[in-house]
Amino acid sequence: MKPYKFTLTALFIYLAGLLLGGLVGYHIGVAKSRRPRSPQEFRKYLFQKLDNCLDLSTDQKKKLDCILDENFKDGIMMMREVKPKILAIMQKEHNQIEAILTPEQKKNFKVFIAQRMQKFNRAFSEETPRCDRRH
Amino acid sequence: MKPYKFTLTALFIYLAGLLLGGLVGYHIGVAKSRRPRSPQEFRKYLFQKLDNCLDLSTDQKKKLDCILDENFKDGIMMMREVKPKILAIMQKEHNQIEAILTPEQKKNFKVFIAQRMQKFNRAFSEETPRCDRRH
């Protein structure tokens, strides 16, 4: 094979790999990120992001940990107020949608609701924060 | 070049492309998905997802459109109640974090806050739903 033909073939093969990898990687990235974070996962993410962004000392990390925990608790208390209201809206919406569906569609809708509720329960789950100190 | 050497080289080039493409695609997917949806974007996404999942007729689509709009309005009303409470918690958290930072860190924290507030304002933005009919 002549060198230029080899280079062209190699380039084509590389681009084909790049394209397929890009598409697969993109869809994995989207699927992973669309899974909602639980409040505790969000708290950990926030701590990590602030540490990366601010390059915190050991002492600052301890203080940040407690600041986030205090506000996490406030957030959980607010979530407890809001959760039943959102659930009521969703329940009403589900009933209204179900009323316009055929029996066959209702089966698929049940699966849809189960998946939606799984995401909702993750996003609104209650977990215990790590620190009790108040600042 | 011998055929087996060519095949191995081609495979290596393809895998290199696949790997790089996968990594880049994954990060683009994550970055795109982590951008929060506005309520109106979520409403559109929900409509599309339900249509894909249930294969709705034209009449059902019209009805679904109005069901989603009705509940969108209820959601917006609830959001108006919750938004200032979340803002108050975030503001307290920002003040507490700022108090433990050095002057240099405070500059980076300002950028962090600006980005966080941009995401918050998108997630809690108010937009007009398309349909006013009630079912």
Short mmCIF file of C-alpha atoms in Angstrom, two decimals:
data_model
loop_
_atom_site.label_atom_id
_atom_site.label_comp_id
_atom_site.label_asym_id
_atom_site.label_seq_id
_atom_site.Cartn_x
_atom_site.Cartn_y
_atom_site.Cartn_z
CA MET A 1 0.00 0.00 0.00
CA LYS A 2 1.28 3.46 -0.88
CA PRO A 3 2.01 5.76 2.10
CA TYR A 4 -0.71 8.29 1.26
CA LYS A 5 -3.29 5.52 0.88
CA PHE A 6 -2.21 4.07 4.21
CA THR A 7 -2.49 7.50 5.89
CA LEU A 8 -5.96 8.05 4.43
CA THR A 9 -7.13 4.58 5.48
CA ALA A 10 -5.71 5.08 8.99
CA LEU A 11 -7.41 8.47 9.23
CA PHE A 12 -10.72 7.01 8.11
CA ILE A 13 -10.46 4.16 10.63
CA TYR A 14 -9.54 6.62 13.40
CA LEU A 15 -12.47 8.91 12.58
CA ALA A 16 -14.87 5.95 12.48
CA GLY A 17 -13.73 4.96 15.98
CA LEU A 18 -13.91 8.56 17.17
CA LEU A 19 -17.47 8.93 15.89
CA LEU A 20 -18.78 5.68 17.34
CA GLY A 21 -16.97 6.29 20.65
CA GLY A 22 -18.34 9.83 20.78
CA LEU A 23 -21.92 8.69 20.23
CA VAL A 24 -21.73 5.87 22.76
CA GLY A 25 -19.91 8.05 25.31
CA TYR A 26 -22.42 10.87 24.86
CA HIS A 27 -25.39 8.59 25.49
CA ILE A 28 -23.73 7.02 28.56
CA GLY A 29 -22.98 10.53 29.89
CA VAL A 30 -26.56 11.69 29.34
CA ALA A 31 -28.04 8.53 30.89
CA LYS A 32 -25.79 8.76 33.94
CA SER A 33 -26.42 12.46 34.53
CA ARG A 34 -30.19 12.36 34.06
CA ARG A 35 -30.45 10.07 37.07
CA PRO A 36 -31.37 12.60 39.77
CA ARG A 37 -29.07 13.08 42.74
CA SER A 38 -30.45 12.37 46.19
CA PRO A 39 -30.09 15.30 48.65
CA GLN A 40 -27.16 13.52 50.33
CA GLU A 41 -25.47 12.90 46.96
CA PHE A 42 -25.95 16.57 46.11
CA ARG A 43 -24.42 17.59 49.44
CA LYS A 44 -21.33 15.43 48.72
CA TYR A 45 -21.11 16.83 45.18
CA LEU A 46 -21.32 20.38 46.54
CA PHE A 47 -18.57 19.74 49.09
CA GLN A 48 -16.30 18.28 46.40
CA LYS A 49 -17.01 21.09 43.96
CA LEU A 50 -16.31 23.77 46.57
CA ASP A 51 -13.10 22.02 47.62
CA ASN A 52 -11.93 21.80 43.99
CA CYS A 53 -12.90 25.39 43.32
CA LEU A 54 -11.47 26.96 46.51
CA ASP A 55 -8.56 24.64 47.40
CA LEU A 56 -9.60 24.47 51.07
CA SER A 57 -7.35 23.81 54.07
CA THR A 58 -8.08 20.91 56.44
CA ASP A 59 -9.62 23.31 58.96
CA GLN A 60 -11.77 24.99 56.30
CA LYS A 61 -12.96 21.57 55.11
CA LYS A 62 -14.17 20.70 58.61
CA LYS A 63 -15.99 24.02 58.88
CA LEU A 64 -17.51 23.65 55.41
CA ASP A 65 -18.69 20.15 56.30
CA CYS A 66 -20.68 21.52 59.23
CA ILE A 67 -22.02 24.52 57.29
CA LEU A 68 -23.32 22.20 54.58
CA ASP A 69 -24.85 19.86 57.15
CA GLU A 70 -26.69 22.69 58.89
CA ASN A 71 -28.18 23.89 55.62
CA PHE A 72 -28.82 20.31 54.51
CA LYS A 73 -31.07 19.94 57.55
CA ASP A 74 -32.92 23.17 56.71
CA GLY A 75 -33.31 21.88 53.17
CA ILE A 76 -34.69 18.55 54.36
CA MET A 77 -37.24 20.33 56.58
CA MET A 78 -38.38 22.38 53.61
CA MET A 79 -38.50 19.28 51.45
CA ARG A 80 -40.85 17.63 53.94
CA GLU A 81 -43.28 20.54 53.45
CA VAL A 82 -43.06 20.48 49.66
CA LYS A 83 -42.97 16.74 48.94
CA PRO A 84 -46.67 15.96 49.60
CA LYS A 85 -47.72 18.99 47.52
CA ILE A 86 -45.66 17.83 44.53
CA LEU A 87 -46.93 14.28 44.99
CA ALA A 88 -50.52 15.55 44.94
CA ILE A 89 -49.93 17.41 41.65
CA MET A 90 -48.26 14.35 40.12
CA GLN A 91 -51.05 12.05 41.29
CA LYS A 92 -53.69 14.36 39.78
CA GLU A 93 -51.70 14.52 36.55
CA HIS A 94 -51.37 10.72 36.40
CA ASN A 95 -55.12 10.25 36.94
CA GLN A 96 -55.97 12.81 34.26
CA ILE A 97 -53.59 11.20 31.75
CA GLU A 98 -54.79 7.69 32.54
CA ALA A 99 -58.36 8.78 31.82
CA ILE A 100 -57.56 9.56 28.16
CA LEU A 101 -55.64 6.32 27.42
CA THR A 102 -56.65 3.02 25.82
CA PRO A 103 -56.30 -0.20 27.89
CA GLU A 104 -53.09 -1.06 25.98
CA GLN A 105 -51.57 2.39 26.60
CA LYS A 106 -52.49 2.14 30.28
CA LYS A 107 -50.10 -0.81 30.65
CA ASN A 108 -47.17 1.23 29.30
CA PHE A 109 -48.25 4.19 31.41
CA LYS A 110 -47.97 2.05 34.55
CA VAL A 111 -44.32 1.37 33.68
CA PHE A 112 -43.77 5.07 33.01
CA ILE A 113 -45.27 6.02 36.39
CA ALA A 114 -43.13 3.43 38.22
CA GLN A 115 -39.95 4.87 36.63
CA ARG A 116 -41.04 8.44 37.35
CA MET A 117 -41.79 7.65 40.99
CA GLN A 118 -38.42 5.94 41.38
CA LYS A 119 -36.68 9.15 40.23
CA PHE A 120 -38.93 11.26 42.46
CA ASN A 121 -38.23 9.12 45.52
CA ARG A 122 -34.48 9.38 44.90
CA ALA A 123 -34.61 13.16 44.48
CA PHE A 124 -36.71 13.53 47.65
CA SER A 125 -35.12 10.84 49.80
CA GLU A 126 -34.18 11.63 53.39
CA GLU A 127 -30.74 10.64 54.59
CA THR A 128 -28.78 11.53 57.70
CA PRO A 129 -26.18 14.30 57.50
CA ARG A 130 -22.76 13.63 59.01
CA CYS A 131 -22.28 16.54 61.42
CA ASP A 132 -24.43 17.93 64.21
CA ARG A 133 -22.40 20.97 65.22
CA ARG A 134 -23.98 24.38 64.69
CA HIS A 135 -21.96 27.50 63.70
CA MET B 1 3.06 -4.32 5.36
CA LYS B 2 1.95 -7.87 6.12
CA PRO B 3 -1.84 -8.36 6.36
CA TYR B 4 -1.84 -9.30 10.05
CA LYS B 5 0.32 -6.27 10.88
CA PHE B 6 -2.05 -4.06 8.92
CA THR B 7 -5.07 -5.52 10.75
CA LEU B 8 -3.43 -5.01 14.14
CA THR B 9 -2.42 -1.43 13.28
CA ALA B 10 -5.93 -0.69 12.01
CA LEU B 11 -7.45 -2.17 15.17
CA PHE B 12 -5.16 -0.11 17.36
CA ILE B 13 -6.00 3.09 15.46
CA TYR B 14 -9.74 2.29 15.66
CA LEU B 15 -9.57 1.62 19.41
CA ALA B 16 -7.61 4.83 19.98
CA GLY B 17 -10.35 6.77 18.17
CA LEU B 18 -13.05 4.89 20.04
CA LEU B 19 -11.47 5.68 23.40
CA LEU B 20 -10.90 9.37 22.73
CA GLY B 21 -14.35 9.74 21.18
CA GLY B 22 -15.92 7.93 24.14
CA LEU B 23 -14.22 10.18 26.68
CA VAL B 24 -15.05 13.40 24.85
CA GLY B 25 -18.64 12.26 24.15
CA TYR B 26 -19.14 11.22 27.78
CA HIS B 27 -18.00 14.61 29.09
CA ILE B 28 -20.17 16.49 26.58
CA GLY B 29 -23.15 14.30 27.58
CA VAL B 30 -22.57 14.93 31.29
CA ALA B 31 -22.07 18.68 30.80
CA LYS B 32 -25.21 18.98 28.67
CA SER B 33 -27.37 16.97 31.05
CA ARG B 34 -26.18 18.66 34.24
CA ARG B 35 -27.54 21.95 32.92
CA PRO B 36 -30.89 22.07 34.73
CA ARG B 37 -34.09 22.15 32.69
CA SER B 38 -36.38 25.14 33.11
CA PRO B 39 -39.98 24.19 34.08
CA GLN B 40 -41.10 24.86 30.50
CA GLU B 41 -38.27 22.69 29.10
CA PHE B 42 -39.29 19.95 31.51
CA ARG B 43 -42.90 20.22 30.39
CA LYS B 44 -41.84 19.82 26.75
CA TYR B 45 -39.59 16.87 27.65
CA LEU B 46 -42.45 15.22 29.56
CA PHE B 47 -44.84 15.64 26.61
CA GLN B 48 -42.29 14.14 24.21
CA LYS B 49 -41.49 11.26 26.55
CA LEU B 50 -45.16 10.41 27.07
CA ASP B 51 -45.81 10.58 23.33
CA ASN B 52 -42.87 8.26 22.60
CA CYS B 53 -43.89 5.89 25.39
CA LEU B 54 -47.65 5.76 24.65
CA ASP B 55 -47.84 6.41 20.89
CA LEU B 56 -50.66 8.95 21.29
CA SER B 57 -53.30 9.85 18.72
CA THR B 58 -53.73 13.48 17.58
CA ASP B 59 -56.73 13.89 19.86
CA GLN B 60 -54.88 12.41 22.83
CA LYS B 61 -51.94 14.74 22.20
CA LYS B 62 -54.23 17.77 22.36
CA LYS B 63 -55.74 16.53 25.63
CA LEU B 64 -52.33 15.71 27.09
CA ASP B 65 -51.10 19.18 26.16
CA CYS B 66 -53.84 20.76 28.24
CA ILE B 67 -53.44 18.33 31.16
CA LEU B 68 -49.74 19.16 31.34
CA ASP B 69 -50.45 22.89 31.14
CA GLU B 70 -52.96 22.73 33.98
CA ASN B 71 -50.51 20.93 36.21
CA PHE B 72 -47.66 23.15 35.00
CA LYS B 73 -49.60 26.12 36.39
CA ASP B 74 -50.13 24.35 39.72
CA GLY B 75 -46.40 23.57 39.77
CA ILE B 76 -45.50 27.21 39.06
CA MET B 77 -47.75 28.39 41.91
CA MET B 78 -46.03 25.96 44.29
CA MET B 79 -42.63 27.05 42.99
CA ARG B 80 -43.46 30.66 43.86
CA GLU B 81 -44.00 29.59 47.48
CA VAL B 82 -40.81 27.54 47.68
CA LYS B 83 -38.38 29.72 45.71
CA PRO B 84 -37.82 32.44 48.37
CA LYS B 85 -37.33 29.76 51.06
CA ILE B 86 -34.65 27.98 49.03
CA LEU B 87 -33.03 31.33 48.20
CA ALA B 88 -32.90 32.19 51.91
CA ILE B 89 -31.15 28.89 52.73
CA MET B 90 -28.67 29.39 49.87
CA GLN B 91 -27.97 32.98 50.91
CA LYS B 92 -27.31 31.89 54.51
CA GLU B 93 -25.05 29.11 53.25
CA HIS B 94 -23.12 31.49 51.00
CA ASN B 95 -22.60 33.97 53.86
CA GLN B 96 -21.41 31.22 56.21
CA ILE B 97 -18.97 29.83 53.62
CA GLU B 98 -17.66 33.29 52.72
CA ALA B 99 -16.88 33.92 56.40
CA ILE B 100 -14.34 31.06 56.50
CA LEU B 101 -12.50 31.98 53.26
CA THR B 102 -9.32 33.93 52.56
CA PRO B 103 -9.54 37.08 50.37
CA GLU B 104 -8.14 35.10 47.41
CA GLN B 105 -10.66 32.27 47.87
CA LYS B 106 -13.48 34.82 48.11
CA LYS B 107 -12.80 35.89 44.51
CA ASN B 108 -13.25 32.31 43.23
CA PHE B 109 -16.29 31.89 45.48
CA LYS B 110 -17.95 34.89 43.79
CA VAL B 111 -17.61 33.10 40.44
CA PHE B 112 -18.98 29.89 41.99
CA ILE B 113 -22.00 31.76 43.39
CA ALA B 114 -22.70 33.44 40.03
CA GLN B 115 -22.70 30.05 38.26
CA ARG B 116 -24.86 28.47 40.98
CA MET B 117 -27.40 31.29 40.81
CA GLN B 118 -27.55 31.02 37.02
CA LYS B 119 -28.51 27.33 37.35
CA PHE B 120 -30.99 28.14 40.13
CA ASN B 121 -32.67 30.88 38.08
CA ARG B 122 -33.01 28.52 35.11
CA ALA B 123 -34.50 25.73 37.24
CA PHE B 124 -36.95 28.17 38.88
CA SER B 125 -37.76 30.38 35.89
CA GLU B 126 -41.36 31.23 35.14
CA GLU B 127 -42.56 30.86 31.58
CA THR B 128 -46.02 30.89 30.07
CA PRO B 129 -47.73 27.58 29.33
CA ARG B 130 -49.33 27.15 25.93
CA CYS B 131 -52.90 26.16 26.75
CA ASP B 132 -55.53 27.74 28.97
CA ARG B 133 -58.28 25.17 28.66
CA ARG B 134 -59.29 23.28 31.80
CA HIS B 135 -60.46 19.62 31.74
#
